[in-house]
Coordinates of C-alpha atoms in Angstrom, one line a residue:
M15 CA 0.0 -0.1 0.0
T16 CA 1.3 3.3 -1.0
A17 CA 0.9 6.0 1.7
T18 CA -0.3 9.4 0.1
R19 CA 0.6 12.5 1.8
P20 CA -2.4 15.0 2.5
L21 CA -2.6 18.2 0.4
R22 CA -1.8 21.2 2.4
T23 CA -4.4 23.8 2.0
P24 CA -2.7 27.2 1.8
P25 CA -3.8 29.7 4.7
P26 CA -6.3 32.3 3.5
A27 CA -4.7 35.4 2.4
R28 CA -5.4 38.5 4.8
P29 CA -5.5 42.1 3.8
A30 CA -2.2 43.7 4.2
R31 CA -2.5 45.5 7.6
T32 CA 1.2 45.4 8.7
G33 CA 4.4 45.7 6.8
L34 CA 5.4 48.2 4.3
L35 CA 2.3 48.6 2.1
P36 CA 0.1 50.7 4.5
W37 CA 3.1 52.9 5.3
G38 CA 3.9 53.2 1.5
L39 CA 0.5 54.1 0.7
S40 CA 0.6 56.8 3.6
A41 CA 3.8 58.2 2.9
P42 CA 3.2 60.6 -0.1
L43 CA 0.7 62.5 1.9
V44 CA 2.8 62.6 4.9
V45 CA 5.7 63.8 2.8
L46 CA 3.4 66.5 1.0
L47 CA 2.1 67.9 4.5
A48 CA 5.6 67.8 6.1
V49 CA 6.9 70.1 3.0
L50 CA 3.9 72.3 2.4
F51 CA 2.1 72.3 5.8
I52 CA 4.3 71.4 8.8
W53 CA 7.4 73.0 7.8
P54 CA 5.9 76.5 6.8
V55 CA 4.2 76.7 10.1
L56 CA 7.3 75.6 12.0
L57 CA 9.2 78.4 10.3
L58 CA 6.6 80.9 11.5
M59 CA 6.9 79.6 15.0
G60 CA 10.7 80.0 14.7
L61 CA 10.4 83.6 13.3
S62 CA 8.3 84.7 16.3
F63 CA 11.2 84.1 18.5
G64 CA 13.4 86.4 16.4
E65 CA 15.4 86.2 13.4
D66 CA 19.0 87.0 14.7
G67 CA 18.6 85.4 18.3
F68 CA 16.1 84.2 20.8
T69 CA 13.9 86.8 22.1
L70 CA 10.4 87.3 23.6
E71 CA 10.1 90.7 22.5
H72 CA 7.2 90.2 20.0
Y73 CA 5.1 88.2 22.5
R74 CA 5.8 90.9 25.1
R75 CA 4.5 93.6 22.6
L76 CA 1.3 91.5 22.3
L77 CA 0.7 91.6 25.9
E78 CA 1.8 95.4 26.4
V79 CA 0.3 97.2 23.5
P80 CA -3.6 97.9 23.9
L81 CA -4.4 97.4 20.2
Y82 CA -3.0 93.9 20.1
R83 CA -4.8 93.0 23.4
R84 CA -8.2 94.4 22.0
V85 CA -7.7 92.5 18.7
L86 CA -7.0 89.2 20.7
G87 CA -10.2 90.0 22.7
N88 CA -12.2 90.8 19.7
T89 CA -11.3 87.6 18.0
F90 CA -12.6 85.2 20.7
L91 CA -15.5 87.3 21.6
I92 CA -16.9 87.5 17.8
A93 CA -15.9 83.7 17.5
A94 CA -18.0 83.1 20.7
M95 CA -21.0 85.3 19.5
V96 CA -20.9 83.6 15.9
T97 CA -21.0 80.0 17.4
V98 CA -23.8 81.0 19.9
L99 CA -25.8 82.3 17.0
C100 CA -25.1 79.4 14.7
V101 CA -26.3 76.9 17.5
A102 CA -29.4 78.9 18.2
F103 CA -30.5 79.3 14.5
S104 CA -29.6 75.6 13.7
Y105 CA -31.9 74.1 16.3
P106 CA -35.0 74.9 14.7
V107 CA -33.6 73.9 11.3
A108 CA -32.3 70.7 12.5
Y109 CA -35.6 69.9 14.3
L110 CA -37.5 70.7 10.9
L111 CA -35.3 68.5 8.9
A112 CA -35.8 65.6 11.5
T113 CA -39.7 65.9 11.7
V114 CA -40.7 66.1 8.0
G115 CA -41.4 63.5 5.4
E116 CA -38.7 61.9 3.4
R117 CA -39.7 64.1 0.1
T118 CA -39.8 67.3 1.9
R119 CA -36.5 66.5 3.8
K120 CA -34.6 66.1 0.5
I121 CA -35.8 69.5 -0.5
L122 CA -34.9 71.2 2.6
F123 CA -31.4 69.6 2.6
V124 CA -31.0 71.2 -0.7
M125 CA -31.6 74.6 0.8
V126 CA -29.0 73.6 3.6
L127 CA -26.4 72.2 1.3
L128 CA -26.5 74.6 -1.5
P129 CA -25.1 77.6 0.8
F130 CA -22.7 75.1 2.2
W131 CA -21.2 74.2 -1.2
T132 CA -21.4 77.7 -2.6
S133 CA -18.4 80.0 -2.4
A134 CA -18.1 81.9 0.9
L135 CA -16.8 84.8 -1.1
V136 CA -20.0 84.7 -3.4
R137 CA -22.2 84.7 -0.3
T138 CA -20.2 87.5 1.5
A139 CA -20.5 89.8 -1.7
A140 CA -24.4 88.9 -1.8
W141 CA -24.9 90.0 1.8
I142 CA -23.0 93.2 1.2
V143 CA -25.4 93.9 -1.7
I144 CA -28.4 93.2 0.7
L145 CA -26.9 95.2 3.7
Q146 CA -25.4 98.2 2.3
R147 CA -26.8 101.6 2.7
N148 CA -28.4 101.7 -0.9
G149 CA -28.9 97.9 -0.7
I150 CA -31.9 95.8 -0.8
L151 CA -32.7 95.6 2.9
N152 CA -32.5 99.5 3.3
S153 CA -34.5 100.0 0.1
V154 CA -37.3 97.7 1.6
L155 CA -37.2 99.4 5.0
Q156 CA -37.4 102.9 3.5
S157 CA -40.1 102.1 0.8
S158 CA -42.4 100.7 3.4
G159 CA -41.9 103.7 5.7
L160 CA -40.4 101.8 8.6
T161 CA -37.2 104.0 8.3
D162 CA -36.5 107.4 7.0
D163 CA -32.7 107.0 6.8
P164 CA -30.5 104.1 5.8
I165 CA -29.4 101.8 8.6
A166 CA -25.9 100.7 8.8
F167 CA -26.0 96.9 8.7
V168 CA -22.6 96.4 7.3
Y169 CA -19.0 97.4 7.8
N170 CA -19.8 97.0 11.6
L171 CA -20.1 94.3 14.1
S172 CA -23.8 93.4 12.7
G173 CA -22.2 92.8 9.2
V174 CA -19.7 90.5 10.5
L175 CA -21.9 88.4 12.7
I176 CA -24.5 88.1 9.8
G177 CA -21.8 87.2 7.2
M178 CA -20.0 84.7 9.4
T179 CA -23.1 83.2 10.7
H180 CA -24.4 82.5 7.3
V181 CA -21.3 80.9 6.2
L182 CA -20.5 78.8 9.3
M183 CA -24.1 77.7 10.3
P184 CA -24.3 74.6 8.0
F185 CA -21.5 73.0 10.0
V186 CA -23.7 73.1 13.1
V187 CA -26.9 72.0 11.3
L188 CA -25.5 68.7 9.9
P189 CA -24.3 67.2 13.0
L190 CA -27.3 68.4 15.1
Y191 CA -29.7 66.9 12.4
A192 CA -27.7 63.6 12.9
A193 CA -28.2 64.0 16.7
F194 CA -31.8 64.5 16.4
R195 CA -32.4 61.5 14.2
A196 CA -30.5 59.5 16.7
I197 CA -33.1 60.2 19.5
D198 CA -35.4 57.4 20.1
A199 CA -39.0 58.8 19.6
S200 CA -40.2 56.4 22.5
L201 CA -38.2 58.6 25.0
V202 CA -40.1 61.6 24.0
L203 CA -43.6 59.6 24.0
A204 CA -42.7 58.2 27.5
A205 CA -41.9 61.9 28.7
Q206 CA -45.3 63.1 27.4
S207 CA -47.3 60.1 28.8
L208 CA -45.8 61.0 32.2
G209 CA -47.3 64.7 31.8
A210 CA -44.2 66.5 30.8
S211 CA -44.9 69.7 29.0
A212 CA -43.4 70.5 25.6
L213 CA -40.9 72.8 27.4
S214 CA -39.8 70.2 29.9
V215 CA -39.3 67.5 27.1
A216 CA -37.1 69.9 25.3
R217 CA -35.2 70.9 28.3
R218 CA -34.7 67.4 30.0
V219 CA -34.8 65.0 26.8
I220 CA -33.9 66.8 23.5
L221 CA -31.3 69.0 24.6
P222 CA -29.3 66.7 26.6
L223 CA -29.4 64.0 23.7
T224 CA -28.5 66.5 21.1
A225 CA -25.7 68.0 22.9
P226 CA -22.9 65.8 21.4
G227 CA -24.0 67.2 18.0
V228 CA -24.1 70.7 19.3
I229 CA -20.7 70.4 20.7
A230 CA -19.2 68.8 17.4
G231 CA -20.8 71.5 15.3
A232 CA -19.9 74.3 17.7
T233 CA -16.3 73.3 18.0
I234 CA -15.9 73.3 14.1
V235 CA -17.4 76.9 13.9
F236 CA -15.4 78.4 16.8
M237 CA -12.1 76.9 15.4
N238 CA -13.2 78.1 12.0
A239 CA -14.1 81.7 13.2
I240 CA -11.1 82.5 15.4
G241 CA -9.0 82.3 12.2
Y242 CA -11.5 83.6 9.5
Y243 CA -10.4 86.2 7.1
I244 CA -12.5 86.9 4.2
T245 CA -15.9 87.7 5.6
P246 CA -14.7 90.0 8.5
A247 CA -12.2 91.7 6.3
L248 CA -15.1 92.6 3.9
M249 CA -18.0 93.2 6.0
G250 CA -16.4 94.6 9.0
G251 CA -15.0 97.9 10.3
P252 CA -11.9 99.0 12.1
G253 CA -13.6 97.8 15.6
Q254 CA -14.0 94.3 14.2
T255 CA -10.2 93.6 13.4
L256 CA -9.4 90.1 14.0
I257 CA -6.2 88.3 14.5
S258 CA -6.2 87.1 11.0
M259 CA -6.5 90.7 9.7
L260 CA -3.9 92.0 12.0
I261 CA -1.3 89.3 10.6
T262 CA -2.0 90.4 7.1
Q263 CA -1.6 94.1 7.9
N264 CA 1.8 93.3 9.8
I265 CA 3.1 91.6 6.6
N266 CA 1.7 93.9 3.9
V267 CA 1.7 97.1 5.4
D268 CA 4.1 97.3 8.6
L269 CA 6.6 94.6 7.2
N270 CA 6.7 93.4 10.6
W271 CA 7.4 89.8 10.0
G272 CA 8.2 88.8 13.7
L273 CA 5.0 90.3 15.3
A274 CA 3.0 88.7 12.5
A275 CA 4.6 85.4 13.2
A276 CA 3.7 85.9 17.2
L277 CA 0.2 86.5 16.3
S278 CA 0.1 83.4 14.0
V279 CA 1.5 81.2 17.0
V280 CA -1.2 82.6 19.2
L281 CA -4.0 81.7 16.7
L282 CA -2.2 78.3 16.1
V283 CA -2.0 77.2 19.8
S284 CA -5.7 78.4 20.5
T285 CA -6.8 76.3 17.6
L286 CA -4.9 73.3 18.4
V287 CA -5.7 73.4 22.1
I288 CA -9.4 73.4 21.3
F289 CA -8.9 70.6 18.7
A290 CA -6.8 68.5 21.3
A291 CA -9.4 68.9 24.0
F292 CA -12.4 67.9 21.8
Q293 CA -10.4 64.9 20.3
R294 CA -9.6 63.8 23.9
A295 CA -13.1 64.1 25.1
F296 CA -14.9 62.8 22.2
G297 CA -12.8 61.3 19.5
L298 CA -11.8 62.4 15.9
D299 CA -14.8 60.7 14.4
R300 CA -17.3 62.7 16.4
L301 CA -15.8 66.0 15.1
F302 CA -16.3 65.2 11.5
A303 CA -19.2 62.6 11.7
G304 CA -21.4 64.8 14.0
G305 CA -22.9 63.7 17.4
G306 CA -25.6 61.1 16.2
G307 CA -24.3 58.2 17.6
R308 CA -26.1 54.9 17.0
G309 CA -29.5 55.0 15.1
A310 CA -32.6 55.0 17.1
A311 CA -35.0 52.1 17.0
Q312 CA -37.9 54.6 16.3
P313 CA -36.1 57.7 14.9
F314 CA -37.2 61.2 16.3
G315 CA -40.1 62.8 14.3
L316 CA -42.2 59.7 14.4
Q317 CA -43.8 60.3 17.9
G318 CA -47.0 61.9 16.6
R319 CA -48.2 65.3 15.8
R320 CA -46.4 68.7 16.8
S321 CA -47.1 70.5 19.8
G322 CA -47.6 74.3 19.6
G323 CA -44.0 74.7 20.5
G324 CA -43.0 72.3 17.8
W325 CA -45.0 74.2 15.2
I326 CA -43.4 77.6 16.1
A327 CA -39.8 75.8 16.0
A328 CA -40.8 74.6 12.5
A329 CA -41.8 78.0 11.3
V330 CA -38.6 79.6 12.6
G331 CA -36.7 76.7 10.8
L332 CA -38.3 77.7 7.6
V333 CA -37.6 81.4 8.1
V334 CA -34.0 80.6 8.8
L335 CA -33.7 78.3 5.7
A336 CA -35.2 81.2 3.5
L337 CA -32.4 83.4 4.9
L338 CA -29.5 80.8 4.0
V339 CA -30.8 80.6 0.3
A340 CA -31.9 84.4 0.0
P341 CA -28.4 85.7 -0.8
I342 CA -27.8 83.1 -3.3
V343 CA -31.2 83.5 -5.1
L344 CA -30.9 87.3 -5.2
V345 CA -27.6 87.2 -6.9
F346 CA -29.3 86.2 -10.3
P347 CA -31.9 89.2 -10.6
M348 CA -29.0 91.5 -9.5
A349 CA -26.6 89.8 -12.3
A350 CA -29.2 90.2 -14.9
S351 CA -29.8 94.1 -14.0
N352 CA -29.3 96.6 -16.6
S353 CA -28.3 99.1 -13.9
P354 CA -24.9 100.5 -13.4
Y355 CA -25.8 100.8 -9.9
L356 CA -26.8 97.9 -7.4
Q357 CA -30.7 98.3 -7.2
F358 CA -33.3 95.9 -6.2
P359 CA -35.5 95.3 -7.8
P360 CA -33.6 96.1 -11.1
P361 CA -35.4 98.8 -13.1
S362 CA -34.7 96.8 -16.3
Y363 CA -33.1 93.4 -17.3
S364 CA -30.3 92.7 -19.7
L365 CA -27.2 90.3 -20.0
R366 CA -24.6 93.4 -20.3
W367 CA -22.8 92.2 -17.0
F368 CA -22.5 88.8 -18.3
A369 CA -21.2 90.1 -21.5
N370 CA -18.9 92.5 -19.6
F371 CA -17.5 89.5 -17.7
F372 CA -16.7 87.4 -20.9
D373 CA -15.3 90.5 -22.8
D374 CA -12.8 91.7 -19.9
P375 CA -9.5 89.9 -20.3
K376 CA -9.1 90.2 -16.4
W377 CA -12.0 88.0 -15.7
I378 CA -11.1 85.4 -18.4
R379 CA -7.5 85.1 -17.5
S380 CA -8.7 84.6 -13.8
I381 CA -10.9 81.7 -14.8
W382 CA -7.9 80.2 -16.8
N383 CA -5.5 80.7 -13.8
S384 CA -8.3 79.1 -11.3
L385 CA -8.6 76.0 -13.6
K386 CA -4.8 75.7 -13.9
A387 CA -4.5 75.6 -10.2
A388 CA -7.2 73.3 -9.9
S389 CA -5.5 71.0 -12.6
V390 CA -2.7 70.4 -10.2
A391 CA -4.5 70.4 -6.9
V392 CA -7.4 67.9 -7.6
P393 CA -5.6 65.1 -9.3
L394 CA -2.6 65.2 -6.8
S395 CA -5.1 65.2 -3.9
V396 CA -7.3 62.4 -5.2
A397 CA -4.2 60.2 -5.8
I398 CA -2.4 60.7 -2.6
G399 CA -5.6 61.3 -0.4
T400 CA -7.0 58.0 -1.6
A401 CA -3.7 56.2 -1.1
A402 CA -3.3 57.5 2.4
A403 CA -7.1 56.5 3.4
I404 CA -6.4 53.0 2.3
G405 CA -3.0 52.9 3.9
T406 CA -4.4 54.3 7.2
S407 CA -7.0 51.7 7.3
R408 CA -4.5 49.0 7.4
L409 CA -2.3 50.4 10.1
P410 CA -2.3 49.1 13.6
A411 CA -5.1 50.4 15.7
R412 CA -2.8 52.2 18.0
L413 CA -1.1 54.1 15.3
R414 CA -4.3 54.9 13.3
P415 CA -5.6 57.8 15.3
W416 CA -2.2 59.5 15.3
M417 CA -1.9 59.3 11.5
E418 CA -5.6 60.5 11.0
T419 CA -4.8 63.6 13.2
I420 CA -1.8 64.5 11.1
F421 CA -3.7 64.1 8.0
V422 CA -6.8 66.4 9.1
L423 CA -4.7 69.0 10.5
P424 CA -5.0 71.2 7.4
M425 CA -8.6 71.2 7.8
V426 CA -8.3 72.5 11.4
V427 CA -5.6 75.1 11.4
P428 CA -6.5 78.4 9.9
V429 CA -5.6 78.7 6.4
I430 CA -4.3 82.1 6.9
L431 CA -1.4 80.6 8.8
L432 CA -0.4 78.3 5.8
G433 CA -0.8 81.3 3.5
V434 CA 1.6 83.3 5.5
G435 CA 4.0 80.4 6.0
L436 CA 4.1 79.3 2.4
Y437 CA 4.8 82.9 1.4
Y438 CA 7.6 83.1 3.7
M439 CA 9.1 80.0 2.6
L440 CA 8.7 80.2 -1.1
S441 CA 9.3 83.8 -1.7
P442 CA 13.1 83.4 -1.7
L443 CA 12.9 80.5 -4.1
G444 CA 11.4 82.7 -6.9
V445 CA 8.5 80.4 -7.5
L446 CA 5.5 82.7 -6.5
G447 CA 3.2 84.0 -9.0
S448 CA 2.5 80.8 -10.9
P449 CA -1.0 79.2 -10.7
Y450 CA 0.7 75.9 -10.6
T451 CA 2.5 76.8 -7.7
L452 CA -0.7 77.7 -6.0
G453 CA -2.2 74.3 -7.1
L454 CA 0.6 72.6 -5.4
A455 CA 0.0 74.5 -2.4
Q456 CA -3.6 73.9 -2.4
T457 CA -3.0 70.2 -2.4
A458 CA -2.2 70.5 1.4
L459 CA -5.7 71.9 1.7
C460 CA -7.6 69.5 -0.6
A461 CA -6.0 66.2 0.0
P462 CA -7.5 66.0 3.7
Y463 CA -11.1 66.2 2.1
V464 CA -10.3 63.4 0.0
F465 CA -8.7 61.5 2.7
I466 CA -11.9 61.9 4.8
T467 CA -14.5 60.9 2.1
V468 CA -12.4 57.8 1.1
R469 CA -12.1 56.8 4.6
A470 CA -15.8 56.8 4.9
A471 CA -16.3 54.9 1.7
L472 CA -13.8 52.2 3.2
K473 CA -15.9 51.6 6.1
G474 CA -18.6 50.1 4.0
F475 CA -16.0 48.1 2.1
D476 CA -16.4 44.2 2.9
P477 CA -13.1 42.8 3.6
S478 CA -14.1 39.4 2.6
L479 CA -14.1 40.6 -1.1
E480 CA -10.6 41.4 -0.7
L481 CA -9.8 38.0 0.9
A482 CA -11.7 36.1 -1.8
A483 CA -9.8 37.9 -4.6
M484 CA -6.4 37.4 -3.0
N485 CA -7.2 33.7 -2.3
L486 CA -7.9 33.2 -5.9
G487 CA -4.4 34.3 -6.8
A488 CA -4.9 38.0 -7.7
G489 CA -2.2 40.5 -6.6
W490 CA -3.0 43.5 -4.4
G491 CA -2.9 45.7 -7.6
T492 CA -5.2 43.5 -9.5
M493 CA -7.5 43.4 -6.4
F494 CA -7.6 47.1 -5.8
R495 CA -8.3 47.8 -9.6
R496 CA -11.2 45.3 -10.0
I497 CA -12.8 44.8 -6.7
M498 CA -11.9 47.7 -4.2
L499 CA -11.7 50.6 -6.4
P500 CA -15.3 50.3 -8.0
A501 CA -16.5 49.9 -4.5
I502 CA -15.1 53.1 -3.2
A503 CA -15.4 55.0 -6.4
P504 CA -18.4 57.0 -5.0
G505 CA -16.2 58.1 -2.1
I506 CA -13.3 59.0 -4.4
A507 CA -15.8 61.0 -6.6
A508 CA -17.1 62.9 -3.6
G509 CA -13.4 63.6 -2.5
A510 CA -12.7 65.0 -6.0
I511 CA -15.7 67.3 -5.9
F512 CA -14.5 68.4 -2.4
A513 CA -11.0 69.1 -3.6
F514 CA -12.3 70.9 -6.7
I515 CA -14.6 73.2 -4.7
Q516 CA -11.9 73.9 -2.1
S517 CA -9.4 74.6 -4.8
F518 CA -11.7 77.0 -6.9
D519 CA -13.0 78.7 -3.9
D520 CA -9.5 79.4 -2.2
V521 CA -9.1 83.1 -1.7
V522 CA -6.5 83.2 0.9
L523 CA -3.6 81.2 -0.5
A524 CA -4.2 83.1 -3.8
L525 CA -3.9 86.4 -2.1
F526 CA -0.5 85.5 -0.8
L527 CA 0.8 83.2 -3.6
T528 CA -0.3 84.9 -6.9
N529 CA 0.0 88.3 -8.4
V530 CA -1.9 90.5 -10.7
R531 CA -1.0 88.3 -13.7
S532 CA -1.7 84.9 -12.1
R533 CA -4.6 85.8 -9.7
T534 CA -7.2 83.4 -9.7
L535 CA -11.3 84.2 -10.0
P536 CA -11.8 84.3 -6.3
R537 CA -8.9 86.8 -5.8
A538 CA -10.1 89.0 -8.6
M539 CA -13.6 89.0 -7.0
Y540 CA -12.3 89.6 -3.6
E541 CA -10.2 92.7 -5.0
G542 CA -13.4 94.1 -6.7
V543 CA -15.7 93.6 -3.5
A544 CA -12.9 95.1 -1.3
H545 CA -12.6 98.4 -3.2
E546 CA -15.8 98.8 -5.1
I547 CA -18.5 96.6 -5.9
D548 CA -18.8 96.2 -9.8
P549 CA -22.1 94.8 -11.0
T550 CA -19.9 92.4 -13.0
I551 CA -19.1 90.6 -9.7
N552 CA -22.8 89.7 -9.4
A553 CA -22.5 88.1 -13.0
A554 CA -19.5 86.2 -11.7
S555 CA -21.1 85.0 -8.7
A556 CA -24.1 83.8 -10.7
L557 CA -21.7 81.8 -13.0
I558 CA -20.0 80.3 -10.0
I559 CA -23.3 79.2 -8.3
L560 CA -24.5 77.6 -11.7
F561 CA -21.1 75.9 -12.0
T562 CA -21.4 74.5 -8.5
I563 CA -24.9 73.1 -8.9
L564 CA -23.8 71.7 -12.2
V565 CA -20.7 69.9 -10.5
L566 CA -22.8 68.6 -7.5
A567 CA -25.6 67.3 -10.1
L568 CA -22.9 65.4 -12.0
N569 CA -21.7 64.0 -8.8
L570 CA -25.0 62.9 -7.7
I571 CA -25.7 61.3 -11.0
F572 CA -22.4 59.4 -11.0
T573 CA -22.9 58.2 -7.4
R574 CA -26.4 56.8 -8.2
R575 CA -25.3 54.8 -11.3
T576 CA -22.5 53.6 -9.5
R577 CA -24.5 52.4 -6.5
N578 CA -27.2 50.9 -9.1
A579 CA -24.5 49.1 -11.0

């Protein structure tokens, strides 16, 4: 009898979670951020302690000079006021979204997301048109007899609060809505059955359960607000000077780089302290995913008819949504006005300002410069952001949060710091003034958005598909091309959309890294709004809004087709 040796079954392949592959996939984004983000910021920090030798003189001036102390106080006070306003206005909107039918919710979500995706510069310019002395709001008030003289709504504190709240409020609405949907409606029904009034239910049930969503949104808003530049610079007055504006003034006017660097360090440390405190208390996922937590067995909004207070909250939510959309909608009739002045309603309509936009070489050149910058930023961001997301998902669990933190830092640190740092680093190299240099710098801002969206897509990817492909002899590259890539394609497409809009909407980096010949469309619009609002800017704003809607529609169509395939 011949003995036969049993066949050995090879062990099943496992997704590569250790070894060099995860590090190799993550390395390009690490290198990019080290060169174009971390190093410029470190240069600023070093500059704040003196160029010729160590000194604390710049920090001493921040404490001793009343102007700097006042600006520091203004920055945190205005950021706190904007955060409170965003939370207050977001509650009725989130409640409304959580308590309507599915079809109505989709329409209302468009009203939230359209301003969220529309350029902040476009919205700021629209608010200036509405609020200025001869703007729409004053015209309505005077024509109705409510006021005799124009009211100063802009170029003061009210203008800054209105503009910044409008720009930043969606960051609270989205996580707060997720928190509402996570509330189990049975808790509300139980409280009502025990005799609790609507006010008691709101105070003792809804507010505590939605607190995580509020904290997540408020943290994002406050971190953005303390470093915000565009809206306060355009809609505020001398009394609303913020740290970011003082940094720019010390560079462009006073030529005091050391003091600008010290202000940058104060802004950086403040932001990182807030970010670290939130991450330690709640975790990084909560910051970007909202406060919803686990889904409820019976989602909020299915507990029955609204109370009287519920109807009031829903009505307030509709008014707030209308205010969110109003500046965007009003851009179109203003762009089609035939008047050389900003009048609403327009006395007559024509396409003269659109024709002026396409006939003026300044605007056409700025569009091409924006597209050139995006042609660098978007493909590079998609490639290295996707690779980093895949690589990070395969790192050991203890290392993954550290790598994720590094990758999302450009979304947290105020962009004014990156702009100043890159200007200081690149100026001696003679590479400024090129849209391609700008595009490379924008990659540091765009890649984290791709990383976040692809990481979210990977959480829905079934690892058994990867195991099956590799057990059948496919290499990792073949598996990625035929299995993983089709599965995460919607996430990559969404990341590309994020990257494109981030690049095309960038103003701050363009202000520091481009010149008159290489300025982008947002920079050209910013300069026009800062000096005198030419009606051509309304035409440019209308075109940007239409282009944004088109890009989002194409992304939605692509995502649906990919999911149905």
